Amino acid sequence: MNELLLDTHALLWCLGDDPALSATARAAVLDPEARILVSAASAWEIATKHRLGRLDELEIFASRLDQLVLAADYNRLPITFAHAQRAGSYAAAHKDPFDRMLAAQAEIESLTLVTRDRAFEEFPVTTLW
């Protein structure tokens, strides 16, 4: 089974049916054999960016993310102690804590990370876009 972890932008574009989502990523997410995971880090990132005024136009995602994720039949991925330790231990210079956590989760759980962010090339993860 193909297990995919959605980066935060990919999650928002999937839920909003945004054309910014690549055709390859869209096909992978829509594959009935795929298991789609959403990290607690994405919920944290969306809430944080909304609070800071960066996602005002996406109020629905900030206020109802859990319901939207469940309605899309995606699986929630909690942050574990092991994820946190790995995210903090990467030697990569990348400073974004959300990206570091997503990389750690993708690596530890052997997930393919759906992202257009080339910063993930610094991490030992498989990406799809």
N, CA, C and O atoms as a GROMACS GRO file, in nm:
protein
  516
    1MET      N    1   0.084  -0.118   0.000
    1MET     CA    2   0.000   0.000   0.000
    1MET      C    3   0.089   0.124   0.000
    1MET      O    4   0.188   0.130   0.073
    2ASN      N    5   0.053   0.221  -0.080
    2ASN     CA    6   0.126   0.347  -0.088
    2ASN      C    7   0.080   0.437   0.027
    2ASN      O    8  -0.038   0.473   0.034
    3GLU      N    9   0.172   0.474   0.114
    3GLU     CA   10   0.138   0.561   0.227
    3GLU      C   11   0.201   0.698   0.206
    3GLU      O   12   0.322   0.711   0.191
    4LEU      N   13   0.115   0.799   0.204
    4LEU     CA   14   0.157   0.935   0.173
    4LEU      C   15   0.132   1.027   0.291
    4LEU      O   16   0.026   1.025   0.352
    5LEU      N   17   0.233   1.109   0.323
    5LEU     CA   18   0.220   1.212   0.424
    5LEU      C   19   0.212   1.345   0.350
    5LEU      O   20   0.301   1.379   0.272
    6LEU      N   21   0.106   1.420   0.375
    6LEU     CA   22   0.087   1.548   0.306
    6LEU      C   23   0.161   1.661   0.378
    6LEU      O   24   0.142   1.682   0.497
    7ASP      N   25   0.245   1.733   0.304
    7ASP     CA   26   0.300   1.857   0.356
    7ASP      C   27   0.182   1.952   0.373
    7ASP      O   28   0.077   1.932   0.312
    8THR      N   29   0.198   2.054   0.453
    8THR     CA   30   0.085   2.141   0.487
    8THR      C   31   0.024   2.207   0.364
    8THR      O   32  -0.098   2.212   0.352
    9HIS      N   33   0.106   2.257   0.273
    9HIS     CA   34   0.049   2.320   0.153
    9HIS      C   35  -0.026   2.217   0.068
    9HIS      O   36  -0.130   2.247   0.012
   10ALA      N   37   0.028   2.096   0.060
   10ALA     CA   38  -0.040   1.991  -0.017
   10ALA      C   39  -0.175   1.957   0.048
   10ALA      O   40  -0.274   1.934  -0.021
   11LEU      N   41  -0.177   1.952   0.180
   11LEU     CA   42  -0.303   1.927   0.252
   11LEU      C   43  -0.407   2.033   0.218
   11LEU      O   44  -0.520   2.001   0.184
   12LEU      N   45  -0.368   2.159   0.229
   12LEU     CA   46  -0.461   2.269   0.201
   12LEU      C   47  -0.511   2.263   0.056
   12LEU      O   48  -0.628   2.286   0.030
   13TRP      N   49  -0.420   2.232  -0.036
   13TRP     CA   50  -0.459   2.225  -0.177
   13TRP      C   51  -0.548   2.104  -0.205
   13TRP      O   52  -0.637   2.111  -0.289
   14CYS      N   53  -0.524   1.993  -0.136
   14CYS     CA   54  -0.612   1.877  -0.151
   14CYS      C   55  -0.752   1.908  -0.099
   14CYS      O   56  -0.852   1.883  -0.167
   15LEU      N   57  -0.758   1.962   0.022
   15LEU     CA   58  -0.888   1.992   0.082
   15LEU      C   59  -0.964   2.100   0.006
   15LEU      O   60  -1.087   2.097  -0.001
   16GLY      N   61  -0.891   2.194  -0.052
   16GLY     CA   62  -0.955   2.303  -0.125
   16GLY      C   63  -0.966   2.279  -0.274
   16GLY      O   64  -1.009   2.368  -0.348
   17ASP      N   65  -0.928   2.159  -0.320
   17ASP     CA   66  -0.930   2.124  -0.462
   17ASP      C   67  -0.862   2.233  -0.545
   17ASP      O   68  -0.914   2.276  -0.648
   18ASP      N   69  -0.746   2.276  -0.499
   18ASP     CA   70  -0.670   2.385  -0.561
   18ASP      C   71  -0.592   2.332  -0.680
   18ASP      O   72  -0.527   2.228  -0.671
   19PRO      N   73  -0.596   2.404  -0.794
   19PRO     CA   74  -0.521   2.361  -0.912
   19PRO      C   75  -0.369   2.369  -0.893
   19PRO      O   76  -0.294   2.320  -0.978
   20ALA      N   77  -0.323   2.431  -0.785
   20ALA     CA   78  -0.178   2.437  -0.758
   20ALA      C   79  -0.122   2.299  -0.726
   20ALA      O   80  -0.001   2.277  -0.738
   21LEU      N   81  -0.207   2.206  -0.685
   21LEU     CA   82  -0.164   2.069  -0.659
   21LEU      C   83  -0.126   2.004  -0.792
   21LEU      O   84  -0.205   2.006  -0.887
   22SER      N   85  -0.007   1.948  -0.800
   22SER     CA   86   0.038   1.889  -0.927
   22SER      C   87  -0.050   1.771  -0.966
   22SER      O   88  -0.115   1.709  -0.882
   23ALA      N   89  -0.051   1.743  -1.094
   23ALA     CA   90  -0.131   1.630  -1.144
   23ALA      C   91  -0.080   1.498  -1.085
   23ALA      O   92  -0.160   1.410  -1.054
   24THR      N   93   0.050   1.486  -1.069
   24THR     CA   94   0.108   1.364  -1.012
   24THR      C   95   0.064   1.347  -0.866
   24THR      O   96   0.025   1.238  -0.825
   25ALA      N   97   0.072   1.456  -0.789
   25ALA     CA   98   0.032   1.450  -0.649
   25ALA      C   99  -0.118   1.422  -0.638
   25ALA      O  100  -0.159   1.341  -0.555
   26ARG      N  101  -0.198   1.487  -0.719
   26ARG     CA  102  -0.343   1.467  -0.716
   26ARG      C  103  -0.378   1.320  -0.745
   26ARG      O  104  -0.459   1.260  -0.675
   27ALA      N  105  -0.316   1.264  -0.848
   27ALA     CA  106  -0.343   1.124  -0.883
   27ALA      C  107  -0.302   1.030  -0.770
   27ALA      O  108  -0.373   0.934  -0.740
   28ALA      N  109  -0.189   1.057  -0.706
   28ALA     CA  110  -0.143   0.972  -0.596
   28ALA      C  111  -0.238   0.978  -0.477
   28ALA      O  112  -0.269   0.876  -0.416
   29VAL      N  113  -0.286   1.098  -0.445
   29VAL     CA  114  -0.377   1.116  -0.332
   29VAL      C  115  -0.513   1.053  -0.361
   29VAL      O  116  -0.578   0.999  -0.271
   30LEU      N  117  -0.556   1.061  -0.485
   30LEU     CA  118  -0.687   1.006  -0.522
   30LEU      C  119  -0.685   0.855  -0.547
   30LEU      O  120  -0.791   0.794  -0.564
   31ASP      N  121  -0.568   0.796  -0.550
   31ASP     CA  122  -0.557   0.652  -0.571
   31ASP      C  123  -0.628   0.580  -0.455
   31ASP      O  124  -0.591   0.600  -0.340
   32PRO      N  125  -0.728   0.497  -0.485
   32PRO     CA  126  -0.803   0.430  -0.378
   32PRO      C  127  -0.717   0.336  -0.294
   32PRO      O  128  -0.757   0.299  -0.183
   33GLU      N  129  -0.602   0.296  -0.344
   33GLU     CA  130  -0.512   0.208  -0.269
   33GLU      C  131  -0.420   0.286  -0.174
   33GLU      O  132  -0.353   0.226  -0.090
   34ALA      N  133  -0.417   0.417  -0.187
   34ALA     CA  134  -0.326   0.500  -0.106
   34ALA      C  135  -0.385   0.525   0.033
   34ALA      O  136  -0.506   0.541   0.050
   35ARG      N  137  -0.297   0.529   0.130
   35ARG     CA  138  -0.333   0.570   0.266
   35ARG      C  139  -0.273   0.709   0.285
   35ARG      O  140  -0.152   0.726   0.278
   36ILE      N  141  -0.360   0.807   0.310
   36ILE     CA  142  -0.317   0.946   0.321
   36ILE      C  143  -0.310   0.985   0.468
   36ILE      O  144  -0.405   0.966   0.544
   37LEU      N  145  -0.195   1.039   0.507
   37LEU     CA  146  -0.175   1.080   0.646
   37LEU      C  147  -0.154   1.231   0.655
   37LEU      O  148  -0.094   1.293   0.567
   38VAL      N  149  -0.204   1.287   0.764
   38VAL     CA  150  -0.189   1.429   0.794
   38VAL      C  151  -0.127   1.439   0.932
   38VAL      O  152  -0.178   1.383   1.029
   39SER      N  153  -0.017   1.510   0.940
   39SER     CA  154   0.056   1.523   1.065
   39SER      C  155  -0.009   1.625   1.159
   39SER      O  156  -0.066   1.725   1.116
   40ALA      N  157   0.002   1.596   1.287
   40ALA     CA  158  -0.037   1.695   1.388
   40ALA      C  159   0.044   1.823   1.368
   40ALA      O  160  -0.001   1.932   1.405
   41ALA      N  161   0.164   1.811   1.311
   41ALA     CA  162   0.246   1.929   1.283
   41ALA      C  163   0.176   2.023   1.185
   41ALA      O  164   0.192   2.145   1.194
   42SER      N  165   0.100   1.969   1.091
   42SER     CA  166   0.027   2.053   0.996
   42SER      C  167  -0.085   2.129   1.066
   42SER      O  168  -0.109   2.246   1.036
   43ALA      N  169  -0.153   2.064   1.158
   43ALA     CA  170  -0.257   2.133   1.236
   43ALA      C  171  -0.194   2.247   1.316
   43ALA      O  172  -0.248   2.357   1.322
   44TRP      N  173  -0.080   2.219   1.377
   44TRP     CA  174  -0.006   2.319   1.454
   44TRP      C  175   0.037   2.435   1.363
   44TRP      O  176   0.023   2.552   1.400
   45GLU      N  177   0.091   2.402   1.245
   45GLU     CA  178   0.136   2.505   1.151
   45GLU      C  179   0.021   2.593   1.103
   45GLU      O  180   0.034   2.715   1.099
   46ILE      N  181  -0.090   2.532   1.066
   46ILE     CA  182  -0.206   2.609   1.018
   46ILE      C  183  -0.259   2.700   1.127
   46ILE      O  184  -0.286   2.817   1.102
   47ALA      N  185  -0.274   2.647   1.248
   47ALA     CA  186  -0.323   2.729   1.360
   47ALA      C  187  -0.228   2.844   1.389
   47ALA      O  188  -0.271   2.957   1.414
   48THR      N  189  -0.099   2.816   1.386
   48THR     CA  190   0.001   2.920   1.413
   48THR      C  191  -0.002   3.029   1.306
   48THR      O  192  -0.005   3.148   1.339
   49LYS      N  193  -0.002   2.989   1.180
   49LYS     CA  194  -0.002   3.087   1.072
   49LYS      C  195  -0.132   3.166   1.068
   49LYS      O  196  -0.132   3.285   1.034
   50HIS      N  197  -0.242   3.104   1.102
   50HIS     CA  198  -0.368   3.176   1.107
   50HIS      C  199  -0.363   3.281   1.219
   50HIS      O  200  -0.404   3.395   1.200
   51ARG      N  201  -0.314   3.240   1.336
   51ARG     CA  202  -0.303   3.332   1.450
   51ARG      C  203  -0.216   3.452   1.415
   51ARG      O  204  -0.241   3.563   1.461
   52LEU      N  205  -0.113   3.429   1.334
   52LEU     CA  206  -0.021   3.536   1.295
   52LEU      C  207  -0.074   3.618   1.177
   52LEU      O  208  -0.007   3.711   1.132
   53GLY      N  209  -0.194   3.584   1.127
   53GLY     CA  210  -0.255   3.661   1.020
   53GLY      C  211  -0.212   3.622   0.881
   53GLY      O  212  -0.240   3.694   0.785
   54ARG      N  213  -0.144   3.510   0.867
   54ARG     CA  214  -0.096   3.468   0.736
   54ARG      C  215  -0.195   3.382   0.659
   54ARG      O  216  -0.180   3.363   0.538
   55LEU      N  217  -0.296   3.330   0.725
   55LEU     CA  218  -0.395   3.244   0.658
   55LEU      C  219  -0.538   3.294   0.682
   55LEU      O  220  -0.630   3.215   0.698
   56ASP      N  221  -0.554   3.426   0.685
   56ASP     CA  222  -0.687   3.482   0.711
   56ASP      C  223  -0.792   3.432   0.613
   56ASP      O  224  -0.906   3.409   0.651
   57GLU      N  225  -0.752   3.415   0.486
   57GLU     CA  226  -0.848   3.372   0.384
   57GLU      C  227  -0.886   3.225   0.398
   57GLU      O  228  -0.976   3.176   0.330
   58LEU      N  229  -0.817   3.155   0.487
   58LEU     CA  230  -0.844   3.013   0.505
   58LEU      C  231  -0.897   2.983   0.645
   58LEU      O  232  -0.860   2.882   0.705
   59GLU      N  233  -0.981   3.068   0.695
   59GLU     CA  234  -1.038   3.053   0.829
   59GLU      C  235  -1.099   2.914   0.849
   59GLU      O  236  -1.084   2.855   0.956
   60ILE      N  237  -1.166   2.863   0.748
   60ILE     CA  238  -1.232   2.733   0.759
   60ILE      C  239  -1.132   2.622   0.793
   60ILE      O  240  -1.164   2.531   0.869
   61PHE      N  241  -1.013   2.630   0.736
   61PHE     CA  242  -0.912   2.528   0.763
   61PHE      C  243  -0.861   2.538   0.906
   61PHE      O  244  -0.837   2.437   0.972
   62ALA      N  245  -0.844   2.660   0.953
   62ALA     CA  246  -0.792   2.680   1.089
   62ALA      C  247  -0.895   2.638   1.193
   62ALA      O  248  -0.859   2.584   1.298
   63SER      N  249  -1.021   2.661   1.166
   63SER     CA  250  -1.124   2.633   1.267
   63SER      C  251  -1.183   2.491   1.259
   63SER      O  252  -1.235   2.441   1.359
   64ARG      N  253  -1.176   2.427   1.143
   64ARG     CA  254  -1.241   2.297   1.126
   64ARG      C  255  -1.150   2.191   1.066
   64ARG      O  256  -1.199   2.096   1.004
   65LEU      N  257  -1.021   2.205   1.082
   65LEU     CA  258  -0.928   2.115   1.016
   65LEU      C  259  -0.954   1.969   1.050
   65LEU      O  260  -0.956   1.884   0.961
   66ASP      N  261  -0.974   1.939   1.176
   66ASP     CA  262  -0.995   1.799   1.215
   66ASP      C  263  -1.116   1.739   1.143
   66ASP      O  264  -1.108   1.627   1.093
   67GLN      N  265  -1.224   1.812   1.137
   67GLN     CA  266  -1.345   1.763   1.068
   67GLN      C  267  -1.320   1.744   0.919
   67GLN      O  268  -1.364   1.646   0.860
   68LEU      N  269  -1.248   1.839   0.858
   68LEU     CA  270  -1.220   1.831   0.715
   68LEU      C  271  -1.129   1.712   0.682
   68LEU      O  272  -1.149   1.645   0.582
   69VAL      N  273  -1.031   1.688   0.767
   69VAL     CA  274  -0.940   1.575   0.748
   69VAL      C  275  -1.017   1.443   0.758
   69VAL      O  276  -0.998   1.353   0.676
   70LEU      N  277  -1.102   1.433   0.858
   70LEU     CA  278  -1.182   1.311   0.873
   70LEU      C  279  -1.280   1.292   0.758
   70LEU      O  280  -1.299   1.181   0.709
   71ALA      N  281  -1.342   1.401   0.714
   71ALA     CA  282  -1.438   1.394   0.603
   71ALA      C  283  -1.370   1.350   0.473
   71ALA      O  284  -1.431   1.284   0.389
   72ALA      N  285  -1.243   1.387   0.456
   72ALA     CA  286  -1.167   1.348   0.337
   72ALA      C  287  -1.116   1.205   0.348
   72ALA      O  288  -1.056   1.152   0.254
   73ASP      N  289  -1.139   1.142   0.462
   73ASP     CA  290  -1.094   1.006   0.488
   73ASP      C  291  -0.942   0.994   0.496
   73ASP      O  292  -0.883   0.893   0.459
   74TYR      N  293  -0.880   1.101   0.545
   74TYR     CA  294  -0.737   1.101   0.570
   74TYR      C  295  -0.714   1.052   0.713
   74TYR      O  296  -0.804   1.058   0.797
   75ASN      N  297  -0.594   1.006   0.739
   75ASN     CA  298  -0.557   0.954   0.871
   75ASN      C  299  -0.471   1.057   0.945
   75ASN      O  300  -0.381   1.116   0.886
   76ARG      N  301  -0.500   1.076   1.071
   76ARG     CA  302  -0.421   1.170   1.153
   76ARG      C  303  -0.296   1.099   1.204
   76ARG      O  304  -0.303   0.986   1.252
   77LEU      N  305  -0.183   1.167   1.195
   77LEU     CA  306  -0.056   1.114   1.243
   77LEU      C  307  -0.009   1.199   1.361
   77LEU      O  308   0.030   1.314   1.343
   78PRO      N  309  -0.014   1.142   1.482
   78PRO     CA  310   0.032   1.218   1.599
   78PRO      C  311   0.184   1.232   1.600
   78PRO      O  312   0.256   1.160   1.531
   79ILE      N  313   0.231   1.326   1.677
   79ILE     CA  314   0.374   1.346   1.696
   79ILE      C  315   0.417   1.262   1.816
   79ILE      O  316   0.361   1.274   1.924
   80THR      N  317   0.518   1.179   1.795
   80THR     CA  318   0.568   1.096   1.903
   80THR      C  319   0.700   1.151   1.956
   80THR      O  320   0.759   1.242   1.899
   81PHE      N  321   0.743   1.094   2.066
   81PHE     CA  322   0.871   1.129   2.125
   81PHE      C  323   0.983   1.103   2.024
   81PHE      O  324   1.073   1.186   2.009
   82ALA      N  325   0.978   0.988   1.956
   82ALA     CA  326   1.081   0.954   1.857
   82ALA      C  327   1.083   1.055   1.742
   82ALA      O  328   1.190   1.093   1.695
   83HIS      N  329   0.964   1.098   1.697
   83HIS     CA  330   0.957   1.199   1.591
   83HIS      C  331   1.026   1.327   1.636
   83HIS      O  332   1.104   1.386   1.562
   84ALA      N  333   0.995   1.369   1.759
   84ALA     CA  334   1.052   1.494   1.811
   84ALA      C  335   1.203   1.485   1.823
   84ALA      O  336   1.274   1.580   1.787
   85GLN      N  337   1.252   1.373   1.872
   85GLN     CA  338   1.397   1.357   1.885
   85GLN      C  339   1.465   1.361   1.748
   85GLN      O  340   1.569   1.424   1.732
   86ARG      N  341   1.407   1.293   1.652
   86ARG     CA  342   1.467   1.290   1.518
   86ARG      C  343   1.462   1.428   1.454
   86ARG      O  344   1.560   1.472   1.395
   87ALA      N  345   1.350   1.497   1.465
   87ALA     CA  346   1.337   1.631   1.406
   87ALA      C  347   1.442   1.726   1.463
   87ALA      O  348   1.498   1.808   1.391
   88GLY      N  349   1.467   1.715   1.591
   88GLY     CA  350   1.565   1.802   1.655
   88GLY      C  351   1.709   1.763   1.628
   88GLY      O  352   1.799   1.844   1.649
   89SER      N  353   1.732   1.642   1.583
   89SER     CA  354   1.869   1.595   1.567
   89SER      C  355   1.924   1.606   1.425
   89SER      O  356   2.042   1.582   1.403
   90TYR      N  357   1.840   1.640   1.328
   90TYR     CA  358   1.890   1.652   1.191
   90TYR      C  359   2.004   1.753   1.184
   90TYR      O  360   1.998   1.860   1.245
   91ALA      N  361   2.107   1.719   1.109
   91ALA     CA  362   2.220   1.810   1.090
   91ALA      C  363   2.188   1.918   0.987
   91ALA      O  364   2.260   2.018   0.978
   92ALA      N  365   2.084   1.900   0.910
   92ALA     CA  366   2.048   1.996   0.805
   92ALA      C  367   2.027   2.135   0.866
   92ALA      O  368   1.977   2.149   0.977
   93ALA      N  369   2.068   2.236   0.792
   93ALA     CA  370   2.058   2.374   0.840
   93ALA      C  371   1.915   2.427   0.838
   93ALA      O  372   1.887   2.533   0.894
   94HIS      N  373   1.826   2.356   0.775
   94HIS     CA  374   1.686   2.400   0.762
   94HIS      C  375   1.626   2.426   0.900
   94HIS      O  376   1.630   2.339   0.987
   95LYS      N  377   1.570   2.545   0.920
   95LYS     CA  378   1.526   2.585   1.054
   95LYS      C  379   1.376   2.573   1.079
   95LYS      O  380   1.333   2.584   1.194
   96ASP      N  381   1.297   2.552   0.976
   96ASP     CA  382   1.152   2.546   0.993
   96ASP      C  383   1.114   2.424   1.077
   96ASP      O  384   1.134   2.310   1.032
   97PRO      N  385   1.059   2.444   1.198
   97PRO     CA  386   1.028   2.330   1.284
   97PRO      C  387   0.918   2.240   1.227
   97PRO      O  388   0.919   2.120   1.253
   98PHE      N  389   0.826   2.295   1.151
   98PHE     CA  390   0.720   2.214   1.092
   98PHE      C  391   0.778   2.120   0.985
   98PHE      O  392   0.745   2.002   0.981
   99ASP      N  393   0.865   2.174   0.900
   99ASP     CA  394   0.928   2.092   0.798
   99ASP      C  395   1.016   1.984   0.860
   99ASP      O  396   1.017   1.870   0.814
  100ARG      N  397   1.089   2.020   0.964
  100ARG     CA  398   1.176   1.923   1.031
  100ARG      C  399   1.092   1.808   1.089
  100ARG      O  400   1.132   1.692   1.082
  101MET      N  401   0.976   1.842   1.146
  101MET     CA  402   0.890   1.739   1.202
  101MET      C  403   0.832   1.650   1.092
  101MET      O  404   0.830   1.528   1.106
  102LEU      N  405   0.785   1.709   0.984
  102LEU     CA  406   0.731   1.630   0.874
  102LEU      C  407   0.838   1.537   0.816
  102LEU      O  408   0.809   1.422   0.784
  103ALA      N  409   0.960   1.586   0.804
  103ALA     CA  410   1.069   1.502   0.755
  103ALA      C  411   1.093   1.386   0.850
  103ALA      O  412   1.110   1.272   0.806
  104ALA      N  413   1.096   1.414   0.980
  104ALA     CA  414   1.120   1.308   1.078
  104ALA      C  415   1.009   1.203   1.073
  104ALA      O  416   1.036   1.083   1.078
  105GLN      N  417   0.886   1.248   1.063
  105GLN     CA  418   0.775   1.153   1.057
  105GLN      C  419   0.781   1.069   0.930
  105GLN      O  420   0.761   0.948   0.934
  106ALA      N  421   0.810   1.134   0.817
  106ALA     CA  422   0.819   1.060   0.691
  106ALA      C  423   0.932   0.957   0.698
  106ALA      O  424   0.916   0.844   0.652
  107GLU      N  425   1.044   0.996   0.755
  107GLU     CA  426   1.157   0.903   0.764
  107GLU      C  427   1.125   0.786   0.858
  107GLU      O  428   1.140   0.670   0.820
  108ILE      N  429   1.083   0.817   0.978
  108ILE     CA  430   1.060   0.712   1.079
  108ILE      C  431   0.948   0.617   1.038
  108ILE      O  432   0.957   0.496   1.060
  109GLU      N  433   0.843   0.671   0.980
  109GLU     CA  434   0.726   0.590   0.945
  109GLU      C  435   0.734   0.533   0.803
  109GLU      O  436   0.641   0.466   0.758
  110SER      N  437   0.844   0.561   0.733
  110SER     CA  438   0.863   0.514   0.594
  110SER      C  439   0.750   0.560   0.503
  110SER      O  440   0.690   0.479   0.431
  111LEU      N  441   0.721   0.689   0.507
  111LEU     CA  442   0.614   0.749   0.427
  111LEU      C  443   0.674   0.832   0.314
  111LEU      O  444   0.784   0.885   0.326
  112THR      N  445   0.601   0.842   0.206
  112THR     CA  446   0.639   0.934   0.098
  112THR      C  447   0.575   1.068   0.129
  112THR      O  448   0.455   1.077   0.154
  113LEU      N  449   0.656   1.172   0.128
  113LEU     CA  450   0.609   1.306   0.160
  113LEU      C  451   0.563   1.376   0.034
  113LEU      O  452   0.642   1.394  -0.060
  114VAL      N  453   0.437   1.417   0.030
  114VAL     CA  454   0.382   1.489  -0.085
  114VAL      C  455   0.409   1.637  -0.062
  114VAL      O  456   0.347   1.700   0.024
  115THR      N  457   0.502   1.692  -0.141
  115THR     CA  458   0.544   1.831  -0.122
  115THR      C  459   0.607   1.886  -0.249
  115THR      O  460   0.667   1.813  -0.327
  116ARG      N  461   0.593   2.016  -0.268
  116ARG     CA  462   0.666   2.080  -0.377
  116ARG      C  463   0.790   2.152  -0.322
  116ARG      O  464   0.867   2.210  -0.399
  117ASP      N  465   0.809   2.146  -0.192
  117ASP     CA  466   0.918   2.218  -0.125
  117ASP      C  467   1.050   2.144  -0.143
  117ASP      O  468   1.070   2.035  -0.090
  118ARG      N  469   1.140   2.204  -0.216
  118ARG     CA  470   1.271   2.143  -0.244
  118ARG      C  471   1.360   2.140  -0.120
  118ARG      O  472   1.464   2.073  -0.122
  119ALA      N  473   1.323   2.208  -0.015
  119ALA     CA  474   1.402   2.206   0.109
  119ALA      C  475   1.411   2.065   0.166
  119ALA      O  476   1.504   2.034   0.240
  120PHE      N  477   1.315   1.980   0.134
  120PHE     CA  478   1.317   1.844   0.186
  120PHE      C  479   1.428   1.758   0.124
  120PHE      O  480   1.453   1.647   0.170
  121GLU      N  481   1.494   1.810   0.022
  121GLU     CA  482   1.608   1.738  -0.036
  121GLU      C  483   1.722   1.726   0.064
  121GLU      O  484   1.809   1.641   0.050
  122GLU      N  485   1.721   1.812   0.167
  122GLU     CA  486   1.823   1.808   0.272
  122GLU      C  487   1.802   1.692   0.369
  122GLU      O  488   1.891   1.660   0.449
  123PHE      N  489   1.687   1.629   0.363
  123PHE     CA  490   1.650   1.525   0.459
  123PHE      C  491   1.645   1.388   0.391
  123PHE      O  492   1.625   1.379   0.270
  124PRO      N  493   1.664   1.282   0.468
  124PRO     CA  494   1.660   1.146   0.411
  124PRO      C  495   1.518   1.094   0.395
  124PRO      O  496   1.478   0.996   0.459
  125VAL      N  497   1.442   1.161   0.309
  125VAL     CA  498   1.302   1.122   0.286
  125VAL      C  499   1.274   1.114   0.136
  125VAL      O  500   1.341   1.177   0.054
  126THR      N  501   1.174   1.034   0.103
  126THR     CA  502   1.127   1.025  -0.034
  126THR      C  503   1.013   1.125  -0.051
  126THR      O  504   0.922   1.131   0.031
  127THR      N  505   1.019   1.202  -0.159
  127THR     CA  506   0.914   1.301  -0.185
  127THR      C  507   0.846   1.271  -0.318
  127THR      O  508   0.899   1.199  -0.403
  128LEU      N  509   0.728   1.326  -0.332
  128LEU     CA  510   0.650   1.311  -0.455
  128LEU      C  511   0.588   1.446  -0.486
  128LEU      O  512   0.532   1.510  -0.397
  129TRP      N  513   0.598   1.489  -0.609
  129TRP     CA  514   0.526   1.607  -0.652
  129TRP      C  515   0.489   1.591  -0.798
  129TRP      O  516   0.427   1.680  -0.855
   0.00000   0.00000   0.00000
